[in-house]
Amino acid sequence: MNSEIQTLIASVGFPIALSMYLLVRIEGKLQMLSDSINELSKNIISMK
């Protein structure tokens, strides 16, 4: 994986490689947050 990262940085540049890395890392957390918000919304609706 390390050589893949080095190849990516060499071909597209550091800022793009860093942005892609951060997007991949944050994607899972954003999905969990979205699921939690949807569950909270369902719980609020069922309380009415």
mmCIF file of C-alpha atoms in Angstrom:
data_model
loop_
_atom_site.group_PDB
_atom_site.id
_atom_site.type_symbol
_atom_site.label_atom_id
_atom_site.label_comp_id
_atom_site.label_asym_id
_atom_site.label_seq_id
_atom_site.Cartn_x
_atom_site.Cartn_y
_atom_site.Cartn_z
ATOM 1 C CA MET A 1 0.000 0.000 0.000
ATOM 2 C CA ASN A 2 2.866 2.376 0.705
ATOM 3 C CA SER A 3 4.120 2.195 -2.880
ATOM 4 C CA GLU A 4 0.578 2.831 -4.146
ATOM 5 C CA ILE A 5 0.405 6.013 -2.089
ATOM 6 C CA GLN A 6 3.793 7.150 -3.395
ATOM 7 C CA THR A 7 2.699 6.487 -6.976
ATOM 8 C CA LEU A 8 -0.537 8.404 -6.400
ATOM 9 C CA ILE A 9 1.305 11.398 -4.963
ATOM 10 C CA ALA A 10 3.793 11.391 -7.845
ATOM 11 C CA SER A 11 1.087 11.245 -10.492
ATOM 12 C CA VAL A 12 -1.586 13.643 -9.169
ATOM 13 C CA GLY A 13 0.172 15.748 -6.591
ATOM 14 C CA PHE A 14 0.115 15.970 -2.837
ATOM 15 C CA PRO A 15 -3.034 18.112 -2.334
ATOM 16 C CA ILE A 16 -5.200 15.816 -4.442
ATOM 17 C CA ALA A 17 -3.790 12.686 -2.801
ATOM 18 C CA LEU A 18 -4.386 14.160 0.660
ATOM 19 C CA SER A 19 -7.948 15.152 -0.234
ATOM 20 C CA MET A 20 -8.717 11.679 -1.533
ATOM 21 C CA TYR A 21 -7.262 10.079 1.602
ATOM 22 C CA LEU A 22 -9.326 12.305 3.888
ATOM 23 C CA LEU A 23 -12.509 11.692 1.910
ATOM 24 C CA VAL A 24 -12.053 7.937 2.181
ATOM 25 C CA ARG A 25 -11.376 8.176 5.919
ATOM 26 C CA ILE A 26 -14.364 10.427 6.616
ATOM 27 C CA GLU A 27 -16.828 8.520 4.414
ATOM 28 C CA GLY A 28 -17.495 5.821 7.021
ATOM 29 C CA LYS A 29 -18.053 8.340 9.781
ATOM 30 C CA LEU A 30 -20.430 10.364 7.625
ATOM 31 C CA GLN A 31 -22.439 7.222 6.860
ATOM 32 C CA MET A 32 -22.708 6.405 10.582
ATOM 33 C CA LEU A 33 -23.809 9.987 11.295
ATOM 34 C CA SER A 34 -26.434 9.827 8.557
ATOM 35 C CA ASP A 35 -27.769 6.524 9.896
ATOM 36 C CA SER A 36 -27.974 7.963 13.410
ATOM 37 C CA ILE A 37 -29.861 11.019 12.197
ATOM 38 C CA ASN A 38 -32.327 8.835 10.298
ATOM 39 C CA GLU A 39 -32.879 6.634 13.360
ATOM 40 C CA LEU A 40 -33.385 9.695 15.560
ATOM 41 C CA SER A 41 -35.909 11.068 13.089
ATOM 42 C CA LYS A 42 -37.847 7.787 13.135
ATOM 43 C CA ASN A 43 -37.840 7.770 16.949
ATOM 44 C CA ILE A 44 -39.131 11.340 17.093
ATOM 45 C CA ILE A 45 -41.923 10.536 14.629
ATOM 46 C CA SER A 46 -42.942 7.443 16.609
ATOM 47 C CA MET A 47 -43.177 9.522 19.826
ATOM 48 C CA LYS A 48 -45.937 11.713 18.372
#
